[in-house]
């Protein structure tokens, strides 16, 4: 499966699946959750600031916070994908108001 940089068109037949993959970029202070949209990989990103804002001060690592709040983050990503709120690089950026 390749990472998508092309525009994905979302239709009523669109299948969105979250394969249980997340990663942490300490340089960008950004967590990434993968989504498969019609068999195309879409990276869904959320910043450390948003994680702290929405889920409080973390005594755990940011990636453990993402795993703990996976359902909320994935639902926000799903809504953004369904509304075709893709960034120029094909990713989804989850903002505070999305959670």
Tab-separated table of N, CA and C in Angstrom:
chain	number	residue	atom	x	y	z
A	1	UNK	N	0.840	-1.171	0.000
A	1	UNK	CA	0.000	0.000	0.000
A	1	UNK	C	0.892	1.243	0.000
A	2	UNK	N	0.604	2.192	-0.867
A	2	UNK	CA	1.402	3.398	-0.957
A	2	UNK	C	0.709	4.552	-0.272
A	3	UNK	N	1.513	5.544	0.161
A	3	UNK	CA	0.962	6.747	0.749
A	3	UNK	C	0.423	7.632	-0.352
A	4	UNK	N	-0.750	8.178	-0.124
A	4	UNK	CA	-1.428	8.944	-1.167
A	4	UNK	C	-0.965	10.389	-1.195
A	5	UNK	N	-0.685	10.889	-2.373
A	5	UNK	CA	-0.417	12.300	-2.577
A	5	UNK	C	-1.408	12.852	-3.593
A	6	UNK	N	-2.229	11.966	-4.110
A	6	UNK	CA	-3.215	12.393	-5.082
A	6	UNK	C	-4.543	12.666	-4.380
A	7	UNK	N	-5.383	13.374	-5.041
A	7	UNK	CA	-6.692	13.708	-4.497
A	7	UNK	C	-7.569	12.466	-4.456
A	8	UNK	N	-8.120	12.189	-3.300
A	8	UNK	CA	-9.041	11.073	-3.137
A	8	UNK	C	-10.451	11.637	-3.159
A	9	UNK	N	-11.282	11.059	-3.981
A	9	UNK	CA	-12.678	11.458	-4.037
A	9	UNK	C	-13.477	10.522	-3.149
A	10	UNK	N	-14.235	11.119	-2.243
A	10	UNK	CA	-15.029	10.336	-1.310
A	10	UNK	C	-16.459	10.258	-1.837
A	11	UNK	N	-16.980	9.041	-1.929
A	11	UNK	CA	-18.344	8.808	-2.392
A	11	UNK	C	-19.093	8.002	-1.327
A	12	UNK	N	-20.343	7.697	-1.590
A	12	UNK	CA	-21.123	6.873	-0.673
A	12	UNK	C	-20.533	5.468	-0.544
A	13	UNK	N	-19.763	5.033	-1.532
A	13	UNK	CA	-19.156	3.696	-1.520
A	13	UNK	C	-17.771	3.672	-0.861
A	14	UNK	N	-17.286	4.827	-0.412
A	14	UNK	CA	-15.944	4.909	0.149
A	14	UNK	C	-15.828	4.063	1.408
A	15	UNK	N	-14.754	3.290	1.460
A	15	UNK	CA	-14.467	2.456	2.623
A	15	UNK	C	-13.274	3.074	3.351
A	16	UNK	N	-13.472	3.384	4.630
A	16	UNK	CA	-12.408	3.945	5.462
A	16	UNK	C	-12.108	2.939	6.564
A	17	UNK	N	-10.834	2.554	6.646
A	17	UNK	CA	-10.389	1.566	7.627
A	17	UNK	C	-9.147	2.110	8.322
A	18	UNK	N	-9.047	1.902	9.623
A	18	UNK	CA	-7.877	2.320	10.388
A	18	UNK	C	-7.124	1.063	10.827
A	19	UNK	N	-5.946	0.804	10.233
A	19	UNK	CA	-5.249	-0.464	10.458
A	19	UNK	C	-4.465	-0.569	11.768
A	20	UNK	N	-4.660	0.341	12.702
A	20	UNK	CA	-3.955	0.216	13.979
A	20	UNK	C	-2.496	0.613	13.906
A	21	UNK	N	-2.189	1.576	13.075
A	21	UNK	CA	-0.812	2.055	12.931
A	21	UNK	C	-0.761	3.509	13.376
A	22	UNK	N	0.139	3.813	14.296
A	22	UNK	CA	0.403	5.196	14.658
A	22	UNK	C	1.899	5.376	14.864
A	23	UNK	N	2.356	6.594	14.681
A	23	UNK	CA	3.774	6.890	14.877
A	23	UNK	C	3.905	8.280	15.483
A	24	UNK	N	5.083	8.554	16.032
A	24	UNK	CA	5.358	9.836	16.660
A	24	UNK	C	6.598	10.439	16.025
A	25	UNK	N	6.507	11.715	15.612
A	25	UNK	CA	7.638	12.454	15.072
A	25	UNK	C	8.035	13.483	16.119
A	26	UNK	N	9.126	13.221	16.835
A	26	UNK	CA	9.537	14.114	17.920
A	26	UNK	C	10.054	15.458	17.405
A	27	UNK	N	10.577	15.497	16.192
A	27	UNK	CA	11.058	16.772	15.627
A	27	UNK	C	9.889	17.712	15.347
A	28	UNK	N	8.826	17.180	14.761
A	28	UNK	CA	7.651	17.994	14.419
A	28	UNK	C	6.637	18.024	15.559
A	29	UNK	N	6.858	17.201	16.589
A	29	UNK	CA	5.916	17.044	17.703
A	29	UNK	C	4.512	16.761	17.167
A	30	UNK	N	4.438	15.711	16.329
A	30	UNK	CA	3.214	15.361	15.623
A	30	UNK	C	3.039	13.849	15.636
A	31	UNK	N	1.817	13.428	15.982
A	31	UNK	CA	1.462	12.016	15.903
A	31	UNK	C	0.759	11.776	14.578
A	32	UNK	N	0.957	10.595	14.035
A	32	UNK	CA	0.309	10.209	12.783
A	32	UNK	C	-0.428	8.902	12.982
A	33	UNK	N	-1.687	8.894	12.555
A	33	UNK	CA	-2.521	7.700	12.546
A	33	UNK	C	-2.821	7.399	11.081
A	34	UNK	N	-2.642	6.161	10.684
A	34	UNK	CA	-2.883	5.785	9.286
A	34	UNK	C	-4.344	5.423	9.076
A	35	UNK	N	-4.851	5.820	7.916
A	35	UNK	CA	-6.184	5.405	7.469
A	35	UNK	C	-6.030	4.835	6.063
A	36	UNK	N	-6.805	3.821	5.775
A	36	UNK	CA	-6.880	3.292	4.420
A	36	UNK	C	-8.226	3.737	3.865
A	37	UNK	N	-8.163	4.493	2.785
A	37	UNK	CA	-9.368	5.038	2.153
A	37	UNK	C	-9.427	4.467	0.742
A	38	UNK	N	-10.378	3.558	0.517
A	38	UNK	CA	-10.469	2.868	-0.776
A	38	UNK	C	-9.122	2.293	-1.194
A	39	UNK	N	-8.450	1.671	-0.230
A	39	UNK	CA	-7.160	1.011	-0.426
A	39	UNK	C	-6.004	1.970	-0.692
A	40	UNK	N	-6.209	3.260	-0.434
A	40	UNK	CA	-5.138	4.255	-0.516
A	40	UNK	C	-4.804	4.682	0.907
A	41	UNK	N	-3.524	4.771	1.247
A	41	UNK	CA	-3.105	5.167	2.584
A	41	UNK	C	-3.196	6.688	2.723
A	42	UNK	N	-3.832	7.127	3.792
A	42	UNK	CA	-3.931	8.547	4.129
A	42	UNK	C	-3.364	8.713	5.529
A	43	UNK	N	-2.438	9.642	5.678
A	43	UNK	CA	-1.852	9.920	6.977
A	43	UNK	C	-2.667	11.007	7.659
A	44	UNK	N	-3.080	10.744	8.900
A	44	UNK	CA	-3.905	11.667	9.670
A	44	UNK	C	-3.053	12.148	10.839
A	45	UNK	N	-2.810	13.441	10.901
A	45	UNK	CA	-1.849	13.984	11.858
A	45	UNK	C	-2.530	14.842	12.918
A	46	UNK	N	-1.959	14.784	14.123
A	46	UNK	CA	-2.420	15.612	15.235
A	46	UNK	C	-1.192	16.035	16.041
A	47	UNK	N	-1.123	17.314	16.405
A	47	UNK	CA	0.063	17.849	17.072
A	47	UNK	C	0.035	17.590	18.577
A	48	UNK	N	1.209	17.674	19.189
A	48	UNK	CA	1.338	17.539	20.634
A	48	UNK	C	0.488	18.583	21.338
A	49	UNK	N	0.482	19.815	20.844
A	49	UNK	CA	-0.309	20.882	21.462
A	49	UNK	C	-1.792	20.520	21.494
A	50	UNK	N	-2.292	19.944	20.416
A	50	UNK	CA	-3.706	19.556	20.359
A	50	UNK	C	-3.967	18.400	21.330
A	51	UNK	N	-3.055	17.430	21.380
A	51	UNK	CA	-3.214	16.318	22.321
A	51	UNK	C	-3.280	16.824	23.754
A	52	UNK	N	-2.377	17.741	24.097
A	52	UNK	CA	-2.379	18.300	25.452
A	52	UNK	C	-3.635	19.121	25.709
A	53	UNK	N	-4.057	19.897	24.715
A	53	UNK	CA	-5.239	20.742	24.856
A	53	UNK	C	-6.501	19.905	25.068
A	54	UNK	N	-6.644	18.851	24.305
A	54	UNK	CA	-7.867	18.051	24.344
A	54	UNK	C	-7.866	16.954	25.406
A	55	UNK	N	-6.699	16.401	25.702
A	55	UNK	CA	-6.651	15.256	26.599
A	55	UNK	C	-5.880	15.527	27.882
A	56	UNK	N	-5.449	16.777	28.081
A	56	UNK	CA	-4.772	17.161	29.315
A	56	UNK	C	-3.285	16.902	29.292
A	57	UNK	N	-2.633	17.324	30.352
A	57	UNK	CA	-1.195	17.119	30.490
A	57	UNK	C	-0.946	15.620	30.537
A	58	UNK	N	0.025	15.199	29.781
A	58	UNK	CA	0.275	13.772	29.634
A	58	UNK	C	1.391	13.292	30.547
A	59	UNK	N	1.078	12.316	31.375
A	59	UNK	CA	2.102	11.644	32.167
A	59	UNK	C	2.706	10.505	31.367
A	60	UNK	N	2.099	10.222	30.228
A	60	UNK	CA	2.553	9.141	29.364
A	60	UNK	C	3.155	9.735	28.100
A	61	UNK	N	3.746	8.915	27.285
A	61	UNK	CA	4.309	9.395	26.031
A	61	UNK	C	3.170	9.820	25.099
A	62	UNK	N	3.442	10.722	24.177
A	62	UNK	CA	2.391	11.152	23.245
A	62	UNK	C	1.786	9.993	22.458
A	63	UNK	N	2.583	9.028	22.080
A	63	UNK	CA	2.051	7.912	21.283
A	63	UNK	C	1.123	7.043	22.129
A	64	UNK	N	1.411	6.915	23.409
A	64	UNK	CA	0.498	6.180	24.298
A	64	UNK	C	-0.808	6.950	24.479
A	65	UNK	N	-0.716	8.288	24.496
A	65	UNK	CA	-1.926	9.117	24.557
A	65	UNK	C	-2.783	8.884	23.318
A	66	UNK	N	-2.146	8.823	22.165
A	66	UNK	CA	-2.870	8.560	20.915
A	66	UNK	C	-3.532	7.186	20.977
A	67	UNK	N	-2.814	6.196	21.438
A	67	UNK	CA	-3.385	4.851	21.539
A	67	UNK	C	-4.565	4.835	22.519
A	68	UNK	N	-4.432	5.563	23.623
A	68	UNK	CA	-5.488	5.606	24.633
A	68	UNK	C	-6.751	6.295	24.105
A	69	UNK	N	-6.576	7.316	23.260
A	69	UNK	CA	-7.703	8.100	22.731
A	69	UNK	C	-7.951	7.798	21.247
A	70	UNK	N	-7.546	6.609	20.840
A	70	UNK	CA	-7.625	6.202	19.435
A	70	UNK	C	-9.013	6.384	18.837
A	71	UNK	N	-10.065	5.986	19.531
A	71	UNK	CA	-11.418	6.042	18.968
A	71	UNK	C	-11.830	7.482	18.656
A	72	UNK	N	-11.514	8.415	19.542
A	72	UNK	CA	-11.871	9.826	19.330
A	72	UNK	C	-11.084	10.401	18.158
A	73	UNK	N	-9.800	10.102	18.100
A	73	UNK	CA	-8.938	10.607	17.023
A	73	UNK	C	-9.365	10.013	15.683
A	74	UNK	N	-9.655	8.728	15.654
A	74	UNK	CA	-10.080	8.096	14.405
A	74	UNK	C	-11.428	8.636	13.938
A	75	UNK	N	-12.338	8.905	14.845
A	75	UNK	CA	-13.636	9.451	14.446
A	75	UNK	C	-13.471	10.849	13.855
A	76	UNK	N	-12.591	11.665	14.439
A	76	UNK	CA	-12.309	12.995	13.881
A	76	UNK	C	-11.699	12.859	12.487
A	77	UNK	N	-10.755	11.931	12.342
A	77	UNK	CA	-10.129	11.692	11.036
A	77	UNK	C	-11.166	11.230	10.022
A	78	UNK	N	-12.059	10.339	10.431
A	78	UNK	CA	-13.109	9.836	9.530
A	78	UNK	C	-13.985	10.992	9.017
A	79	UNK	N	-14.404	11.866	9.921
A	79	UNK	CA	-15.240	13.011	9.510
A	79	UNK	C	-14.492	13.912	8.527
A	80	UNK	N	-13.207	14.151	8.786
A	80	UNK	CA	-12.414	15.009	7.896
A	80	UNK	C	-12.218	14.354	6.535
A	81	UNK	N	-12.009	13.048	6.507
A	81	UNK	CA	-11.875	12.324	5.242
A	81	UNK	C	-13.189	12.393	4.472
A	82	UNK	N	-14.297	12.139	5.156
A	82	UNK	CA	-15.604	12.157	4.496
A	82	UNK	C	-15.950	13.538	3.940
A	83	UNK	N	-15.445	14.586	4.580
A	83	UNK	CA	-15.696	15.944	4.066
A	83	UNK	C	-14.601	16.398	3.102
A	84	UNK	N	-13.691	15.466	2.768
A	84	UNK	CA	-12.590	15.721	1.826
A	84	UNK	C	-11.730	16.909	2.242
A	85	UNK	N	-11.412	16.977	3.528
A	85	UNK	CA	-10.593	18.061	4.078
A	85	UNK	C	-9.108	17.709	4.028
A	86	UNK	N	-8.640	17.339	2.855
A	86	UNK	CA	-7.260	16.914	2.676
A	86	UNK	C	-6.325	18.117	2.559
A	87	UNK	N	-5.126	17.967	3.105
A	87	UNK	CA	-4.067	18.955	2.927
A	87	UNK	C	-3.499	18.781	1.518
A	88	UNK	N	-2.648	19.703	1.099
A	88	UNK	CA	-2.066	19.644	-0.247
A	88	UNK	C	-1.302	18.341	-0.501
A	89	UNK	N	-0.710	17.773	0.553
A	89	UNK	CA	0.050	16.536	0.374
A	89	UNK	C	-0.813	15.276	0.489
A	90	UNK	N	-2.131	15.456	0.621
A	90	UNK	CA	-3.036	14.317	0.699
A	90	UNK	C	-3.308	13.826	2.107
A	91	UNK	N	-2.675	14.438	3.096
A	91	UNK	CA	-2.868	14.032	4.482
A	91	UNK	C	-4.081	14.754	5.079
A	92	UNK	N	-4.411	14.352	6.292
A	92	UNK	CA	-5.465	14.990	7.072
A	92	UNK	C	-4.800	15.614	8.289
A	93	UNK	N	-5.122	16.861	8.595
A	93	UNK	CA	-4.610	17.526	9.788
A	93	UNK	C	-5.775	17.710	10.761
A	94	UNK	N	-5.675	17.046	11.892
A	94	UNK	CA	-6.730	17.125	12.903
A	94	UNK	C	-6.427	18.312	13.811
A	95	UNK	N	-7.379	19.221	13.866
A	95	UNK	CA	-7.236	20.422	14.679
A	95	UNK	C	-8.079	20.300	15.945
A	96	UNK	N	-7.880	21.213	16.854
A	96	UNK	CA	-8.573	21.184	18.136
A	96	UNK	C	-10.080	21.092	17.991
A	97	UNK	N	-10.645	21.882	17.098
A	97	UNK	CA	-12.087	21.890	16.894
A	97	UNK	C	-12.635	20.612	16.294
A	98	UNK	N	-11.756	19.766	15.768
A	98	UNK	CA	-12.193	18.510	15.157
A	98	UNK	C	-12.401	17.400	16.184
A	99	UNK	N	-11.797	17.567	17.356
A	99	UNK	CA	-11.875	16.520	18.396
A	99	UNK	C	-13.003	16.783	19.363
